[in-house]
Structures are given as C-alpha cells and as structure tokens.
C-alpha cells in the first residue's frame, strides 16, 4: 500500500480522539459510588468500545493502534506528578487496574486477526 493522505489523516484523527478518551478515562477512573468503581468501569468500557469501533469501522489496525497510543500517552502524561505536586492517578488498586487494563485492551484489539482479509483470501483462492 502506498501513501494516502486520507489514511494518514485517519491515523491523526484516531490519535487525537484517543488522547481525549485517555484524558477522560484517566481523570474519571477514580470515581466510585461507595464500594462500586463506576468511574473505572465506565473508563474501561468507553475506551474498549472506542478501540473496537475504530478497528471495525476503519478495518485498519494502524488506526486502532493510533487510538490506543493516544490513550496510553494521555494516561502516561497525567499519571505523573504535576507541576503543583498533584497526582491524577494515585497508586491505588483502581489506578493500577486502569494503568494495566488500557495497554491490554489496545494489544488485544490491535492484534486481533482481520477476519475480512482472511475471508477475502479464502474467496480468492476458491476462484483460482
């Protein structure tokens, strides 16, 4: 495949949307209703849904990787100690789960086999 402005634009937009979701998930993951980790569940479900949507709608694992890299970069940037000394992701169970769940979701979605391409290859072999 050669260079395509449309495809490159898709990757940039996917990266930026990933950054937005990464910031939102990183900020919201610590919210809990009593014992129920509502923020973490919403952050994981929302981020996973975005990754799946990008992968399925674009049929491009590179766009999904761009989205995931945006999410992970935002999490990394906001996980450190801020200039005022504040910490967005404290070292708690919820923070650890969020920090580990995000790269795992990205790896699974990006590495998942492309069934459309596999089906296309099988169909083309049958025509020969």
mmCIF file of N, CA, C and O in Angstrom, residues 15-75:
data_model
loop_
_atom_site.group_PDB
_atom_site.id
_atom_site.type_symbol
_atom_site.label_atom_id
_atom_site.label_comp_id
_atom_site.label_asym_id
_atom_site.label_seq_id
_atom_site.Cartn_x
_atom_site.Cartn_y
_atom_site.Cartn_z
ATOM 1 N N UNK A 15 -5.529 9.226 16.659
ATOM 2 C CA UNK A 15 -4.610 9.551 17.751
ATOM 3 C C UNK A 15 -5.203 10.638 18.649
ATOM 4 O O UNK A 15 -5.187 10.515 19.879
ATOM 5 N N UNK A 16 -5.744 11.680 18.043
ATOM 6 C CA UNK A 16 -6.320 12.783 18.825
ATOM 7 C C UNK A 16 -7.547 12.342 19.615
ATOM 8 O O UNK A 16 -7.720 12.729 20.780
ATOM 9 N N UNK A 17 -8.401 11.537 19.006
ATOM 10 C CA UNK A 17 -9.570 11.026 19.730
ATOM 11 C C UNK A 17 -9.109 10.115 20.872
ATOM 12 O O UNK A 17 -9.670 10.152 21.969
ATOM 13 N N UNK A 18 -8.079 9.342 20.644
ATOM 14 C CA UNK A 18 -7.522 8.506 21.705
ATOM 15 C C UNK A 18 -7.000 9.333 22.866
ATOM 16 O O UNK A 18 -7.182 8.969 24.033
ATOM 17 N N UNK A 19 -6.364 10.461 22.562
ATOM 18 C CA UNK A 19 -5.882 11.345 23.625
ATOM 19 C C UNK A 19 -7.047 11.852 24.464
ATOM 20 O O UNK A 19 -6.999 11.850 25.698
ATOM 21 N N UNK A 20 -8.127 12.261 23.801
ATOM 22 C CA UNK A 20 -9.302 12.769 24.523
ATOM 23 C C UNK A 20 -9.881 11.681 25.429
ATOM 24 O O UNK A 20 -10.161 11.923 26.607
ATOM 25 N N UNK A 21 -10.050 10.483 24.900
ATOM 26 C CA UNK A 21 -10.576 9.385 25.716
ATOM 27 C C UNK A 21 -9.603 8.997 26.825
ATOM 28 O O UNK A 21 -10.017 8.641 27.929
ATOM 29 N N UNK A 22 -8.320 9.054 26.544
ATOM 30 C CA UNK A 22 -7.328 8.740 27.564
ATOM 31 C C UNK A 22 -7.364 9.727 28.712
ATOM 32 O O UNK A 22 -7.286 9.341 29.886
ATOM 33 N N UNK A 23 -7.496 11.004 28.398
ATOM 34 C CA UNK A 23 -7.597 12.029 29.448
ATOM 35 C C UNK A 23 -8.875 11.818 30.258
ATOM 36 O O UNK A 23 -8.855 11.832 31.493
ATOM 37 N N UNK A 24 -9.987 11.609 29.573
ATOM 38 C CA UNK A 24 -11.265 11.414 30.272
ATOM 39 C C UNK A 24 -11.219 10.179 31.169
ATOM 40 O O UNK A 24 -11.657 10.222 32.324
ATOM 41 N N UNK A 25 -10.696 9.086 30.650
ATOM 42 C CA UNK A 25 -10.612 7.867 31.455
ATOM 43 C C UNK A 25 -9.663 8.004 32.625
ATOM 44 O O UNK A 25 -9.926 7.497 33.720
ATOM 45 N N UNK A 26 -8.557 8.695 32.410
ATOM 46 C CA UNK A 26 -7.578 8.875 33.476
ATOM 47 C C UNK A 26 -8.143 9.732 34.599
ATOM 48 O O UNK A 26 -7.904 9.466 35.776
ATOM 49 N N UNK A 27 -8.899 10.737 34.247
ATOM 50 C CA UNK A 27 -9.497 11.598 35.274
ATOM 51 C C UNK A 27 -10.668 10.895 35.965
ATOM 52 O O UNK A 27 -10.827 10.982 37.179
ATOM 53 N N UNK A 28 -11.484 10.168 35.208
ATOM 54 C CA UNK A 28 -12.724 9.599 35.751
ATOM 55 C C UNK A 28 -12.539 8.245 36.428
ATOM 56 O O UNK A 28 -13.434 7.815 37.156
ATOM 57 N N UNK A 29 -11.435 7.567 36.217
ATOM 58 C CA UNK A 29 -11.320 6.181 36.697
ATOM 59 C C UNK A 29 -11.429 6.060 38.217
ATOM 60 O O UNK A 29 -11.833 5.026 38.728
ATOM 61 N N UNK A 30 -11.100 7.090 38.941
ATOM 62 C CA UNK A 30 -11.080 7.004 40.410
ATOM 63 C C UNK A 30 -12.444 7.219 41.049
ATOM 64 O O UNK A 30 -12.598 7.018 42.253
ATOM 65 N N UNK A 31 -13.444 7.599 40.260
ATOM 66 C CA UNK A 31 -14.767 7.861 40.826
ATOM 67 C C UNK A 31 -15.427 6.555 41.256
ATOM 68 O O UNK A 31 -15.470 5.585 40.507
ATOM 69 N N UNK A 32 -15.945 6.548 42.472
ATOM 70 C CA UNK A 32 -16.617 5.354 42.986
ATOM 71 C C UNK A 32 -17.889 5.771 43.729
ATOM 72 O O UNK A 32 -17.915 6.808 44.385
ATOM 73 N N UNK A 33 -18.923 4.957 43.574
ATOM 74 C CA UNK A 33 -20.138 5.113 44.365
ATOM 75 C C UNK A 33 -20.054 4.097 45.496
ATOM 76 O O UNK A 33 -20.230 2.900 45.270
ATOM 77 N N UNK A 34 -19.736 4.584 46.680
ATOM 78 C CA UNK A 34 -19.480 3.726 47.840
ATOM 79 C C UNK A 34 -18.382 2.738 47.501
ATOM 80 O O UNK A 34 -17.246 3.125 47.296
ATOM 81 N N UNK A 35 -18.693 1.473 47.358
ATOM 82 C CA UNK A 35 -17.678 0.452 47.051
ATOM 83 C C UNK A 35 -17.593 0.144 45.560
ATOM 84 O O UNK A 35 -16.679 -0.542 45.110
ATOM 85 N N UNK A 36 -18.537 0.660 44.745
ATOM 86 C CA UNK A 36 -18.636 0.312 43.327
ATOM 87 C C UNK A 36 -17.768 1.244 42.476
ATOM 88 O O UNK A 36 -18.003 2.456 42.437
ATOM 89 N N UNK A 37 -16.779 0.722 41.740
ATOM 90 C CA UNK A 37 -15.857 1.558 40.954
ATOM 91 C C UNK A 37 -16.466 2.000 39.615
ATOM 92 O O UNK A 37 -16.031 1.593 38.536
ATOM 93 N N UNK A 38 -17.461 2.851 39.681
ATOM 94 C CA UNK A 38 -18.192 3.277 38.496
ATOM 95 C C UNK A 38 -17.287 3.963 37.469
ATOM 96 O O UNK A 38 -17.372 3.693 36.269
ATOM 97 N N UNK A 39 -16.416 4.836 37.927
ATOM 98 C CA UNK A 39 -15.521 5.547 37.008
ATOM 99 C C UNK A 39 -14.605 4.608 36.250
ATOM 100 O O UNK A 39 -14.418 4.756 35.030
ATOM 101 N N UNK A 40 -14.046 3.635 36.931
ATOM 102 C CA UNK A 40 -13.155 2.672 36.286
ATOM 103 C C UNK A 40 -13.906 1.835 35.258
ATOM 104 O O UNK A 40 -13.427 1.635 34.139
ATOM 105 N N UNK A 41 -15.084 1.381 35.611
ATOM 106 C CA UNK A 41 -15.873 0.565 34.683
ATOM 107 C C UNK A 41 -16.247 1.374 33.448
ATOM 108 O O UNK A 41 -16.111 0.902 32.316
ATOM 109 N N UNK A 42 -16.699 2.608 33.642
ATOM 110 C CA UNK A 42 -17.050 3.448 32.500
ATOM 111 C C UNK A 42 -15.827 3.774 31.642
ATOM 112 O O UNK A 42 -15.914 3.809 30.412
ATOM 113 N N UNK A 43 -14.688 4.009 32.275
ATOM 114 C CA UNK A 43 -13.459 4.311 31.531
ATOM 115 C C UNK A 43 -13.012 3.114 30.701
ATOM 116 O O UNK A 43 -12.654 3.253 29.522
ATOM 117 N N UNK A 44 -13.050 1.931 31.284
ATOM 118 C CA UNK A 44 -12.635 0.724 30.562
ATOM 119 C C UNK A 44 -13.618 0.400 29.439
ATOM 120 O O UNK A 44 -13.205 0.114 28.299
ATOM 121 N N UNK A 45 -14.911 0.454 29.735
ATOM 122 C CA UNK A 45 -15.918 0.149 28.706
ATOM 123 C C UNK A 45 -15.866 1.180 27.584
ATOM 124 O O UNK A 45 -15.892 0.825 26.399
ATOM 125 N N UNK A 46 -15.782 2.454 27.923
ATOM 126 C CA UNK A 46 -15.733 3.502 26.906
ATOM 127 C C UNK A 46 -14.490 3.410 26.035
ATOM 128 O O UNK A 46 -14.570 3.515 24.800
ATOM 129 N N UNK A 47 -13.347 3.190 26.647
ATOM 130 C CA UNK A 47 -12.096 3.076 25.887
ATOM 131 C C UNK A 47 -12.094 1.822 25.021
ATOM 132 O O UNK A 47 -11.672 1.858 23.859
ATOM 133 N N UNK A 48 -12.566 0.718 25.574
ATOM 134 C CA UNK A 48 -12.641 -0.518 24.797
ATOM 135 C C UNK A 48 -13.593 -0.391 23.625
ATOM 136 O O UNK A 48 -13.314 -0.852 22.512
ATOM 137 N N UNK A 49 -14.736 0.265 23.859
ATOM 138 C CA UNK A 49 -15.705 0.468 22.778
ATOM 139 C C UNK A 49 -15.130 1.351 21.681
ATOM 140 O O UNK A 49 -15.331 1.089 20.489
ATOM 141 N N UNK A 50 -14.397 2.379 22.065
ATOM 142 C CA UNK A 50 -13.772 3.247 21.058
ATOM 143 C C UNK A 50 -12.746 2.477 20.241
ATOM 144 O O UNK A 50 -12.718 2.571 19.009
ATOM 145 N N UNK A 51 -11.914 1.700 20.905
ATOM 146 C CA UNK A 51 -10.906 0.906 20.186
ATOM 147 C C UNK A 51 -11.562 -0.062 19.200
ATOM 148 O O UNK A 51 -11.135 -0.179 18.047
ATOM 149 N N UNK A 52 -12.602 -0.755 19.672
ATOM 150 C CA UNK A 52 -13.305 -1.686 18.795
ATOM 151 C C UNK A 52 -13.962 -0.967 17.622
ATOM 152 O O UNK A 52 -13.910 -1.441 16.486
ATOM 153 N N UNK A 53 -14.574 0.173 17.894
ATOM 154 C CA UNK A 53 -15.243 0.919 16.835
ATOM 155 C C UNK A 53 -14.248 1.376 15.773
ATOM 156 O O UNK A 53 -14.510 1.241 14.571
ATOM 157 N N UNK A 54 -13.109 1.878 16.211
ATOM 158 C CA UNK A 54 -12.105 2.325 15.243
ATOM 159 C C UNK A 54 -11.600 1.146 14.425
ATOM 160 O O UNK A 54 -11.479 1.231 13.201
ATOM 161 N N UNK A 55 -11.334 0.037 15.079
ATOM 162 C CA UNK A 55 -10.820 -1.139 14.365
ATOM 163 C C UNK A 55 -11.846 -1.687 13.381
ATOM 164 O O UNK A 55 -11.528 -2.024 12.239
ATOM 165 N N UNK A 56 -13.101 -1.782 13.812
ATOM 166 C CA UNK A 56 -14.133 -2.365 12.955
ATOM 167 C C UNK A 56 -14.580 -1.422 11.845
ATOM 168 O O UNK A 56 -14.845 -1.865 10.730
ATOM 169 N N UNK A 57 -14.687 -0.139 12.140
ATOM 170 C CA UNK A 57 -15.188 0.801 11.138
ATOM 171 C C UNK A 57 -14.141 1.186 10.097
ATOM 172 O O UNK A 57 -14.488 1.452 8.950
ATOM 173 N N UNK A 58 -12.875 1.226 10.500
ATOM 174 C CA UNK A 58 -11.834 1.585 9.533
ATOM 175 C C UNK A 58 -11.194 0.361 8.901
ATOM 176 O O UNK A 58 -10.542 0.491 7.872
ATOM 177 N N UNK A 59 -11.367 -0.817 9.509
ATOM 178 C CA UNK A 59 -10.712 -2.052 9.060
ATOM 179 C C UNK A 59 -9.208 -1.846 8.945
ATOM 180 O O UNK A 59 -8.553 -2.381 8.059
ATOM 181 N N UNK A 60 -8.665 -1.061 9.869
ATOM 182 C CA UNK A 60 -7.252 -0.706 9.837
ATOM 183 C C UNK A 60 -6.681 -0.826 11.249
ATOM 184 O O UNK A 60 -7.020 -0.038 12.127
ATOM 185 N N UNK A 61 -5.824 -1.813 11.446
ATOM 186 C CA UNK A 61 -5.249 -1.984 12.776
ATOM 187 C C UNK A 61 -4.338 -0.823 13.149
ATOM 188 O O UNK A 61 -4.119 -0.547 14.312
ATOM 189 N N UNK A 62 -3.796 -0.114 12.157
ATOM 190 C CA UNK A 62 -2.925 1.033 12.444
ATOM 191 C C UNK A 62 -3.726 2.194 13.027
ATOM 192 O O UNK A 62 -3.224 2.931 13.883
ATOM 193 N N UNK A 63 -4.943 2.381 12.584
ATOM 194 C CA UNK A 63 -5.803 3.417 13.163
ATOM 195 C C UNK A 63 -6.146 3.061 14.612
ATOM 196 O O UNK A 63 -6.140 3.921 15.492
ATOM 197 N N UNK A 64 -6.419 1.786 14.865
ATOM 198 C CA UNK A 64 -6.695 1.349 16.235
ATOM 199 C C UNK A 64 -5.451 1.526 17.108
ATOM 200 O O UNK A 64 -5.549 1.934 18.265
ATOM 201 N N UNK A 65 -4.285 1.252 16.545
ATOM 202 C CA UNK A 65 -3.044 1.446 17.297
ATOM 203 C C UNK A 65 -2.832 2.927 17.595
ATOM 204 O O UNK A 65 -2.416 3.288 18.696
ATOM 205 N N UNK A 66 -3.125 3.791 16.635
ATOM 206 C CA UNK A 66 -3.019 5.230 16.877
ATOM 207 C C UNK A 66 -3.935 5.685 17.996
ATOM 208 O O UNK A 66 -3.543 6.479 18.857
ATOM 209 N N UNK A 67 -5.152 5.159 18.000
ATOM 210 C CA UNK A 67 -6.098 5.484 19.063
ATOM 211 C C UNK A 67 -5.556 5.022 20.416
ATOM 212 O O UNK A 67 -5.582 5.758 21.399
ATOM 213 N N UNK A 68 -5.069 3.798 20.440
ATOM 214 C CA UNK A 68 -4.518 3.257 21.684
ATOM 215 C C UNK A 68 -3.288 4.005 22.154
ATOM 216 O O UNK A 68 -3.125 4.254 23.357
ATOM 217 N N UNK A 69 -2.422 4.387 21.230
ATOM 218 C CA UNK A 69 -1.232 5.161 21.616
ATOM 219 C C UNK A 69 -1.632 6.521 22.174
ATOM 220 O O UNK A 69 -1.013 7.007 23.128
ATOM 221 N N UNK A 70 -2.671 7.126 21.604
ATOM 222 C CA UNK A 70 -3.163 8.387 22.149
ATOM 223 C C UNK A 70 -3.671 8.213 23.572
ATOM 224 O O UNK A 70 -3.377 9.024 24.456
ATOM 225 N N UNK A 71 -4.428 7.135 23.799
ATOM 226 C CA UNK A 71 -4.945 6.862 25.147
ATOM 227 C C UNK A 71 -3.808 6.619 26.133
ATOM 228 O O UNK A 71 -3.799 7.162 27.238
ATOM 229 N N UNK A 72 -2.856 5.788 25.737
ATOM 230 C CA UNK A 72 -1.764 5.446 26.647
ATOM 231 C C UNK A 72 -0.858 6.646 26.918
ATOM 232 O O UNK A 72 -0.375 6.824 28.037
ATOM 233 N N UNK A 73 -0.648 7.489 25.909
ATOM 234 C CA UNK A 73 0.171 8.684 26.102
ATOM 235 C C UNK A 73 -0.500 9.633 27.081
ATOM 236 O O UNK A 73 0.155 10.178 27.977
ATOM 237 N N UNK A 74 -1.802 9.839 26.927
ATOM 238 C CA UNK A 74 -2.531 10.705 27.857
ATOM 239 C C UNK A 74 -2.463 10.151 29.272
ATOM 240 O O UNK A 74 -2.254 10.906 30.230
ATOM 241 N N UNK A 75 -2.623 8.849 29.418
ATOM 242 C CA UNK A 75 -2.541 8.233 30.743
ATOM 243 C C UNK A 75 -1.154 8.412 31.337
ATOM 244 O O UNK A 75 -1.008 8.752 32.509
#
